[in-house]
GROMACS .gro file of C-alpha atoms in nm:
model
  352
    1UNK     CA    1  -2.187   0.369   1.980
    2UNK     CA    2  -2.062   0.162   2.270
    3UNK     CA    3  -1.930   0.277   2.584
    4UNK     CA    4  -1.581   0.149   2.540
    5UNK     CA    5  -1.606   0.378   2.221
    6UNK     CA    6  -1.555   0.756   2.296
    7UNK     CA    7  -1.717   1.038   2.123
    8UNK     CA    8  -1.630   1.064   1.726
    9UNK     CA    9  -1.365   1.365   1.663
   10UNK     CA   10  -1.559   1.599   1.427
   11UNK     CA   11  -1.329   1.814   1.154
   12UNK     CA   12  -1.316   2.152   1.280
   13UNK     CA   13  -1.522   2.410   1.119
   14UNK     CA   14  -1.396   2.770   0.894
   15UNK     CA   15  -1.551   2.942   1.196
   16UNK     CA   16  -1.365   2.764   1.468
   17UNK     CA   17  -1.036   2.857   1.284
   18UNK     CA   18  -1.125   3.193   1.240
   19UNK     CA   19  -1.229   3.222   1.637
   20UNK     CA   20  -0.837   3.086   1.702
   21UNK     CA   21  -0.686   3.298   1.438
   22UNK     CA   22  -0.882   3.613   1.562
   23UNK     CA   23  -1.038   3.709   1.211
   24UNK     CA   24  -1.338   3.676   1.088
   25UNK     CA   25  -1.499   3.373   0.880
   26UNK     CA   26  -1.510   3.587   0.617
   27UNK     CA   27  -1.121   3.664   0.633
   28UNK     CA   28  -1.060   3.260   0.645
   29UNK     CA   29  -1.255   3.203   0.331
   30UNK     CA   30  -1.027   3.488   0.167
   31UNK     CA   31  -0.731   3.310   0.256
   32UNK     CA   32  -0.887   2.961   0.102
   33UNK     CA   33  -0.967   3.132  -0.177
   34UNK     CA   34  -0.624   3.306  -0.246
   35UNK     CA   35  -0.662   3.639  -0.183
   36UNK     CA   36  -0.370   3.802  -0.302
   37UNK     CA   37  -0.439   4.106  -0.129
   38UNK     CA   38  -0.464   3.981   0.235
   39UNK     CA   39  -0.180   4.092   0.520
   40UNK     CA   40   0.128   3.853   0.550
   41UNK     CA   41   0.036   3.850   0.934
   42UNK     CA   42  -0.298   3.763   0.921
   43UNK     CA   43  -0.235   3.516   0.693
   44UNK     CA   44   0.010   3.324   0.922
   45UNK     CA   45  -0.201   3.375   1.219
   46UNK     CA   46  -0.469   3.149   0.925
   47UNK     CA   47  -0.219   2.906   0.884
   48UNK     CA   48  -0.111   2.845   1.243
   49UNK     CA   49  -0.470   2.795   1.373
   50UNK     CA   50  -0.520   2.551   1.061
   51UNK     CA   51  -0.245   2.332   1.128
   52UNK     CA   52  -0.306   2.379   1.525
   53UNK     CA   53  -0.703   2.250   1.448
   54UNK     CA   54  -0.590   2.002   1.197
   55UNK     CA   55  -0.869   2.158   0.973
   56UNK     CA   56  -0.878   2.034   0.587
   57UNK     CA   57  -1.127   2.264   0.390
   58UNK     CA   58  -1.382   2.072   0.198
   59UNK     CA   59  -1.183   2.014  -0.126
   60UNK     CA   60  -1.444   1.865  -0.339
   61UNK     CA   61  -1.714   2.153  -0.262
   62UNK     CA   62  -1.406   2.443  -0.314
   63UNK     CA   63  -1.388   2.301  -0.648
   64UNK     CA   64  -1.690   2.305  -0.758
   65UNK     CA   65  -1.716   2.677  -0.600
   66UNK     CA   66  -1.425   2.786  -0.776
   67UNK     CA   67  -1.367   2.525  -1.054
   68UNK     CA   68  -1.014   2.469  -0.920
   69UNK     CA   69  -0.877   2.172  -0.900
   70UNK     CA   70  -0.717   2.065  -0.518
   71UNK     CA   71  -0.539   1.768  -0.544
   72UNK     CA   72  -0.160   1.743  -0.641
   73UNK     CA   73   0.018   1.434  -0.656
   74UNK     CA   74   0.321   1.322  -0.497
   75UNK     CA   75   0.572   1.091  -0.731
   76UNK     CA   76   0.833   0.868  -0.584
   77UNK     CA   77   1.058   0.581  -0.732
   78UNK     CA   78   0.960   0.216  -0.706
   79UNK     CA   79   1.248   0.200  -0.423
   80UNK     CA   80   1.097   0.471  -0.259
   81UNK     CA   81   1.309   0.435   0.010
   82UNK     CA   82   1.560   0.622  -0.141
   83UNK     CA   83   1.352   0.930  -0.119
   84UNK     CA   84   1.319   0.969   0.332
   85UNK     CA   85   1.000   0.996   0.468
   86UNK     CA   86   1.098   1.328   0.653
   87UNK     CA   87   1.108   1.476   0.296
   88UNK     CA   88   0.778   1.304   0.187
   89UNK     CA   89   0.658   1.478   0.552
   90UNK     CA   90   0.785   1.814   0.505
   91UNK     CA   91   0.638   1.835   0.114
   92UNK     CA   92   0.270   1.691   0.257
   93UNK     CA   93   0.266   1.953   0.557
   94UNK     CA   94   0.345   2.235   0.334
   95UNK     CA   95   0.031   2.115   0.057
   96UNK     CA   96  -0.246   2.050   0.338
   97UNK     CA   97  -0.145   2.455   0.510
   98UNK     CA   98  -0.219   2.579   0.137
   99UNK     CA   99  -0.537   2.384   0.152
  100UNK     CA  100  -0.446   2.097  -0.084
  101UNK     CA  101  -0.516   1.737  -0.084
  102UNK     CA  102  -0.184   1.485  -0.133
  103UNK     CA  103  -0.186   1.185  -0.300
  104UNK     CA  104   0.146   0.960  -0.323
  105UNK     CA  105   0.216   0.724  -0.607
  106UNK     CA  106   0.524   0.527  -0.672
  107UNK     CA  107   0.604   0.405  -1.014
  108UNK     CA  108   0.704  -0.009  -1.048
  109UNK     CA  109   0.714  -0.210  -1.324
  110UNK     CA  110   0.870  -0.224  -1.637
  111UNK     CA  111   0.996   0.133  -1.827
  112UNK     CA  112   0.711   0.083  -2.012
  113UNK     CA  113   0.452   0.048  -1.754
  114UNK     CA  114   0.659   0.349  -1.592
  115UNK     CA  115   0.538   0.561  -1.846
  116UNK     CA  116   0.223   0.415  -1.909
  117UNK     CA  117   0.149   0.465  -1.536
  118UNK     CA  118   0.251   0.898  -1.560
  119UNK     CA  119   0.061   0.889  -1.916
  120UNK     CA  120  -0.229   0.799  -1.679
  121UNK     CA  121  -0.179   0.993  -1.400
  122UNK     CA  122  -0.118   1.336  -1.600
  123UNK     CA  123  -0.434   1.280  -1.745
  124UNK     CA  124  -0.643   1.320  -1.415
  125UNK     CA  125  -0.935   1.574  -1.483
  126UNK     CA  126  -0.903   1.682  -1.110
  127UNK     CA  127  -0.538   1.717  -1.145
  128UNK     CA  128  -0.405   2.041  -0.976
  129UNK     CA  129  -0.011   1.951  -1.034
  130UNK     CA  130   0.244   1.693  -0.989
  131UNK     CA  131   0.594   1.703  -0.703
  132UNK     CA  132   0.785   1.460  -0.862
  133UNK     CA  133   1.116   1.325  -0.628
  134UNK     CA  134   1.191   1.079  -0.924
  135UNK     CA  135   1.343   1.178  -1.279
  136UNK     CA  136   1.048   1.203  -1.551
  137UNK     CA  137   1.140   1.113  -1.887
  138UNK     CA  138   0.989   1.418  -2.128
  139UNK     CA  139   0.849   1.169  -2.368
  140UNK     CA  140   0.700   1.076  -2.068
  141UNK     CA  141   0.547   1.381  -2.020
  142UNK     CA  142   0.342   1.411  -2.355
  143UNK     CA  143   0.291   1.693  -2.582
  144UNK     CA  144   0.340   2.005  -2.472
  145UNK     CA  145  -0.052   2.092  -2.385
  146UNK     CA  146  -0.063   1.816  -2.099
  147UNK     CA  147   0.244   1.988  -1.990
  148UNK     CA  148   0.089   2.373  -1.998
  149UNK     CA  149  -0.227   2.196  -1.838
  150UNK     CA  150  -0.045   2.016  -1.553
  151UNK     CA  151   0.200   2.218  -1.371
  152UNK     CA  152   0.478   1.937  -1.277
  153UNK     CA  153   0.832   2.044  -1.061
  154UNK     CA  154   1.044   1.755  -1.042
  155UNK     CA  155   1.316   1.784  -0.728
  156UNK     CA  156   1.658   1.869  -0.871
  157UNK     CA  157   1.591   2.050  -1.142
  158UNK     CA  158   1.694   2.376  -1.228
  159UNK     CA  159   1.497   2.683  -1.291
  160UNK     CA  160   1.563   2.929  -1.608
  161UNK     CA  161   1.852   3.105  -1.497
  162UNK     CA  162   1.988   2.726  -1.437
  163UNK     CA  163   2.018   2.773  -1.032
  164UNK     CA  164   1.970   2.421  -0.899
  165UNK     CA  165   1.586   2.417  -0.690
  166UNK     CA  166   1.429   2.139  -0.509
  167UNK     CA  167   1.570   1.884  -0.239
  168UNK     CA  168   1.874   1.693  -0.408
  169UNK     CA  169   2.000   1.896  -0.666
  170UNK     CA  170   2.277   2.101  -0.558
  171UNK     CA  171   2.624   1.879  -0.500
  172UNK     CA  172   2.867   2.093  -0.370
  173UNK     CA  173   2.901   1.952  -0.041
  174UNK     CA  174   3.109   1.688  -0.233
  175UNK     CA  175   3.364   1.920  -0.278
  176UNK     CA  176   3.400   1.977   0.129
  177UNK     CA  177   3.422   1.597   0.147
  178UNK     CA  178   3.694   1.596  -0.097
  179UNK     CA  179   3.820   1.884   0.117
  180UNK     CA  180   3.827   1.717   0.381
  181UNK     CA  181   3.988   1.398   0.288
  182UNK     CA  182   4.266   1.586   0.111
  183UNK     CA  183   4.317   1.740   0.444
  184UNK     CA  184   4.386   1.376   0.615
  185UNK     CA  185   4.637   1.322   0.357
  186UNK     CA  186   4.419   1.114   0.071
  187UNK     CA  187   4.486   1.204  -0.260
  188UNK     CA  188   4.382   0.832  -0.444
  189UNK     CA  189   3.999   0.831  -0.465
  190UNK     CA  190   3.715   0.664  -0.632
  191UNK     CA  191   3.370   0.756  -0.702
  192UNK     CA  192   3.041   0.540  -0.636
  193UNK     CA  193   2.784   0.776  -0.863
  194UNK     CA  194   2.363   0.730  -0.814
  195UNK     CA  195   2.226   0.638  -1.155
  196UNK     CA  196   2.269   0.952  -1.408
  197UNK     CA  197   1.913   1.039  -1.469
  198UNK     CA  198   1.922   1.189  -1.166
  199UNK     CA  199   2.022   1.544  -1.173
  200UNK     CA  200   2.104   1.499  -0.799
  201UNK     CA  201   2.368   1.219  -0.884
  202UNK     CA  202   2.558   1.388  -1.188
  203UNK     CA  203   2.563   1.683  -0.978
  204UNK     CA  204   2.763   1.504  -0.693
  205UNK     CA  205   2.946   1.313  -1.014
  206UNK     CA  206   3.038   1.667  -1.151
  207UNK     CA  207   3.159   1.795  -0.792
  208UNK     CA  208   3.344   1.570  -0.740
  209UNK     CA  209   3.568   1.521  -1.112
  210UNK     CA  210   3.585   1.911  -1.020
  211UNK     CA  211   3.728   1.861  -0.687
  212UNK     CA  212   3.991   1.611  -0.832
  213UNK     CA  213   4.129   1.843  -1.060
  214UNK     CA  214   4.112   2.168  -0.861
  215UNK     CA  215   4.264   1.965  -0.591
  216UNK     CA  216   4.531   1.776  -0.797
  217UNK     CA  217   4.419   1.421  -0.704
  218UNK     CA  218   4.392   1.092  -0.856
  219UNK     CA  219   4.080   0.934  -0.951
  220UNK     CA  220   4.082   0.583  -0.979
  221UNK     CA  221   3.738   0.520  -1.157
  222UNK     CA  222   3.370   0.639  -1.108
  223UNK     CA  223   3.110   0.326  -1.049
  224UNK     CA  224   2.683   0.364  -1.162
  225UNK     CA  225   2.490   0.234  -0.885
  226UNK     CA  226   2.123   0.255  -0.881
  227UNK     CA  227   2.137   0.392  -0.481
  228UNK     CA  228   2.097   0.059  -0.337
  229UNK     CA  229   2.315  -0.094  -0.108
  230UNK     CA  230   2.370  -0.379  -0.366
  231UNK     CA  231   2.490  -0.143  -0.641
  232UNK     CA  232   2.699  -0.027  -0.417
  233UNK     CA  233   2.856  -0.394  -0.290
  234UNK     CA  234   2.926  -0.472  -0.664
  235UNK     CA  235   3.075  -0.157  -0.698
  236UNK     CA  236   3.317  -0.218  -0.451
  237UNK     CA  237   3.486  -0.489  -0.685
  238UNK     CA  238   3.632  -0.186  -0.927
  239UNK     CA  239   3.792  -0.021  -0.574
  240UNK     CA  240   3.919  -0.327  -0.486
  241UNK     CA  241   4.146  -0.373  -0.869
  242UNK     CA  242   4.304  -0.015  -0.750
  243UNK     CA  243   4.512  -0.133  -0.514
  244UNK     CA  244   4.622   0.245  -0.423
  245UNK     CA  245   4.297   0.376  -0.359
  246UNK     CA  246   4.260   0.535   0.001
  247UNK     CA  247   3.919   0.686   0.001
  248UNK     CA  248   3.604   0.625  -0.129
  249UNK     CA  249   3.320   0.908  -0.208
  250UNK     CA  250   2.986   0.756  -0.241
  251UNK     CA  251   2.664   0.920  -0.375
  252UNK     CA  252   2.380   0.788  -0.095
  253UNK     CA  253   2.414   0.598   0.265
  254UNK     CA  254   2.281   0.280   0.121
  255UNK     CA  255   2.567   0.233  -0.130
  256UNK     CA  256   2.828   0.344   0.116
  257UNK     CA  257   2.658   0.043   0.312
  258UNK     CA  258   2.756  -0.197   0.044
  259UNK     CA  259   3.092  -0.073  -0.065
  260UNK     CA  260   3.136  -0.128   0.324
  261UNK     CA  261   3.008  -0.476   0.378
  262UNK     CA  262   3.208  -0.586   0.027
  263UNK     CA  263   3.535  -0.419   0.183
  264UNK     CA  264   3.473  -0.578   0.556
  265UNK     CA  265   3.414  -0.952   0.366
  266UNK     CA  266   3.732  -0.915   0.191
  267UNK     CA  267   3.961  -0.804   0.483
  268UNK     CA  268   4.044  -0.466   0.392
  269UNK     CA  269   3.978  -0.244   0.718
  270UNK     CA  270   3.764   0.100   0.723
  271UNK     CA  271   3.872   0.382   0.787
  272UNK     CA  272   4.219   0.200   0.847
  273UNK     CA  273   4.315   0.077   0.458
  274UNK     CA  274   3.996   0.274   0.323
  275UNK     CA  275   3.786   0.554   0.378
  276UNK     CA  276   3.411   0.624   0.319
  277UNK     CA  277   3.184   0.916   0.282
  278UNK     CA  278   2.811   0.908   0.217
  279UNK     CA  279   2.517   1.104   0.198
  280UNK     CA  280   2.158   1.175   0.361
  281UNK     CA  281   2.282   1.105   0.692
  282UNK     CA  282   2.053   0.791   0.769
  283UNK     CA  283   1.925   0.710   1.083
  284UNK     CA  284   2.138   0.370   1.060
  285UNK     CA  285   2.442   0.578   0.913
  286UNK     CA  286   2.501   0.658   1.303
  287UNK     CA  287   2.534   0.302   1.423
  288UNK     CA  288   2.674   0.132   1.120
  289UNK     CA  289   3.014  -0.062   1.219
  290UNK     CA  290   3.191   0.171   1.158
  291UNK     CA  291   2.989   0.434   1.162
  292UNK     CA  292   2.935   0.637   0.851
  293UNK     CA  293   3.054   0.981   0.805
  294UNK     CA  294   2.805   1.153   0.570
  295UNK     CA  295   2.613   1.482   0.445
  296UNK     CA  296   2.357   1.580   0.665
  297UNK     CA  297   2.032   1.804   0.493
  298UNK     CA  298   1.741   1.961   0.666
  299UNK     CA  299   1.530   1.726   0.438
  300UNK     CA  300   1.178   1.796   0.590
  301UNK     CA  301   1.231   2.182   0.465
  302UNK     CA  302   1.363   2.076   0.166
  303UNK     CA  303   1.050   1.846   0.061
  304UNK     CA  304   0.845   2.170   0.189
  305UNK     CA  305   1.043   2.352  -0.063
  306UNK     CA  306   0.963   2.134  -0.358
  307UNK     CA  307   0.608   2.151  -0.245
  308UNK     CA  308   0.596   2.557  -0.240
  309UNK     CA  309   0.759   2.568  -0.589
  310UNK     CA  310   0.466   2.376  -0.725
  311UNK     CA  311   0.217   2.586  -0.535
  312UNK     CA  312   0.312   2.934  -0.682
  313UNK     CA  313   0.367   2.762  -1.025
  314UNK     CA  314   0.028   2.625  -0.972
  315UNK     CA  315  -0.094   2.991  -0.869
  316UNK     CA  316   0.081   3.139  -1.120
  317UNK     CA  317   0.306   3.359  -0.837
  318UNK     CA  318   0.662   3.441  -0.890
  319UNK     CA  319   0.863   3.192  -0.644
  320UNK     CA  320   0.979   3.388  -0.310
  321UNK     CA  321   1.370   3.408  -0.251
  322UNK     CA  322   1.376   3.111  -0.019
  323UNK     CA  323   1.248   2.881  -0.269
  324UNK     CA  324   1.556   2.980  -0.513
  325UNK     CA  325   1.791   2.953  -0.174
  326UNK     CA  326   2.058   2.632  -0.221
  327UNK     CA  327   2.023   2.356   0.038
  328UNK     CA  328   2.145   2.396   0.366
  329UNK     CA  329   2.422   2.107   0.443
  330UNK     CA  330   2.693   2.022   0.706
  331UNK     CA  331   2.947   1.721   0.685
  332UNK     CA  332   2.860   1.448   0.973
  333UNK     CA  333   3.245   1.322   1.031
  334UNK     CA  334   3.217   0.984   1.213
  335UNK     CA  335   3.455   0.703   1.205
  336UNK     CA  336   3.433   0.589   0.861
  337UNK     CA  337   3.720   0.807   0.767
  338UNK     CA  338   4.097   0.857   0.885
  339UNK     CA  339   4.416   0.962   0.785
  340UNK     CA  340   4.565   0.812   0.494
  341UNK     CA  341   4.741   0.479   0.532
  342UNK     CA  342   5.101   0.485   0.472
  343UNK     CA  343   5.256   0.478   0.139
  344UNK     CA  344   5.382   0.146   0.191
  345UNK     CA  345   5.042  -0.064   0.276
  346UNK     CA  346   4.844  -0.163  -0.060
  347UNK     CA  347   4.511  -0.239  -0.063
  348UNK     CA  348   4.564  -0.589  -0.037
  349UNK     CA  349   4.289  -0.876  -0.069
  350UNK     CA  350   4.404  -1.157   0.207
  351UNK     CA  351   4.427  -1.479   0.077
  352UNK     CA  352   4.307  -1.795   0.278
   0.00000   0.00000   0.00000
């Protein structure tokens, strides 16, 4: 070692953490090895000095202990940046407290190499389970032993009793944003919908042909984008042929980007002629021109969420009441939307 180099950090030790938690050692290797019958307290007095210490048990040597397998595996899309990082945080925070080891994949390529790639990945010896924040086909999946074998929750899917679980699935803020449009006098809308194998996007999709009808509106058409902001800037062509369309409702941020950026090349003015509503409440959604109004989630407790659904289906507990709980969401109004324009203006295209 050098001098310019300081002393190398050592992991802390099961004694250390039980010294901070105020139990014994004994007590902290009850609580890695799932003690069912240990006090709630004392076992979030375990947790906090773990996180606090940074300590990660020693996975590989647990296993061979216990002959349980420690590693689950985190699945996003090949765009993966429609799945935020805070969410990817919050479901990684939530598997290392519970003494688990994360591993992230993202599937690319072809359909084929899609499924080729989860074929593979299912059939990990050391496999504990699978968060999945991107839609897996069930021939995907294989016969129904891998599936007993690997425990797999995908995020916005629904449980038995068909209550929506996990981080995108339920869509009934889109019926406050239709709410609240109505209320500044829209009633001509169209719909930009995320790309139907999601459960999160026909849920929004299904909101908001609900909202339409409950509400007596108009819809002028419902567009498939993919989530990215260029789905969304071809979509924008189908708004454009309704000339009475006043407000737009779009699935994500980054297609409410590109139905915004097709709008502003073609002259029509938002919120003035048109009005748009996302959702996810992007960092950029705040200082887009204009800025986007959108659905804001607590998305770091909602990837925790997904994360402690696979853990007691892993463990084989019965989920706790939180984990059934819907989504907590708030509208973020910003100046993407206004009153309706008057009856008389179309939505015009300006000619050169």
């Amino acid at each position: 070692m050098t001098p310019a180099e300081g002393p190398v950090s050592r992991p802390a030790t099961i004694r250390e953490v039980a010294a901070l938690a105020g139990v014994s050692h004994q007590t902290v290797s009850r609580f890695l090895n799932q003690d069912t019958s240990m006090r709630p307290a004392t076992i979030e007095k375990i947790k906090i000095a773990m996180a606090e210490l940074h300590y990660s048990p020693n996975l590989a040597a647990r296993a061979l202990r216990s002959r349980q397998n420690y590693r689950v595996v985190v699945v996003l899309p090949e765009a993966s940046q429609y799945v935020p990082i805070r969410v990817l945080n919050g479901a990684a925070k939530a598997a290392h407290l519970a003494g688990y080891r994360v591993d992230v994949v993202a599937l690319e390529g072809t359909a084929k190499e899609r499924m080729e790639s989860i074929a593979t990945l299912l059939a990990g010896a050391d496999l504990a389970g699978v968060l999945s924040f991107a839609p897996l086909p069930p021939e995907a999946l294989g016969g129904a032993e891998l599936v007993t074998r690997v425990p797999i929750v995908v995020a916005g899917a629904y449980d038995d009793k068909m209550r929506a679980s996990g981080t995108f699935a339920n869509g009934k803020a889109t019926i406050k944003i239709m709410e609240y449009l109505h209320g500044l006098g829209h009633r001509n809308f169209f719909h930009v919908a995320g790309p139907l194998d999601w459960i999160s996007a026909r849920n929004r999709k299904d909101a908001y042909e609900f909202a339409i009808a409950d509400l007596g509106l108009h819809s002028h058409g419902i567009a498939r984008g993919d989530w990215s902001s260029k789905s969304g800037y071809l979509a924008a062509s189908q708004i454009m042929a309704s000339p009475d369309v006043t407000a737009v409702v779009v699935a994500n941020d980054h297609m409410a980007f590109g139905v915004m950026r097709a709008l502003h090349e073609n002259g029509i003015a938002v919120p003035t002629t048109v009005s748009v509503f996302g959702w996810d409440d992007l960092a950029e959604s705040e200082y887009f021109m204009p800025s986007l109004s959108s659905v804001h989630m607590d998305l770091e407790t909602q990837g925790s969420i997904g994360m402690k659904r696979l853990i007691a289906l892993m463990r084989g507990e019965n989920l706790a009441p939180e984990l059934l709980s819907e989504p907590t969401m708030e509208l973020v109004l910003r100046e993407s939307c206004g009153p309706v324009r008057p009856s008389s203006q179309g939505l015009t295209i300006p000619t050169s």
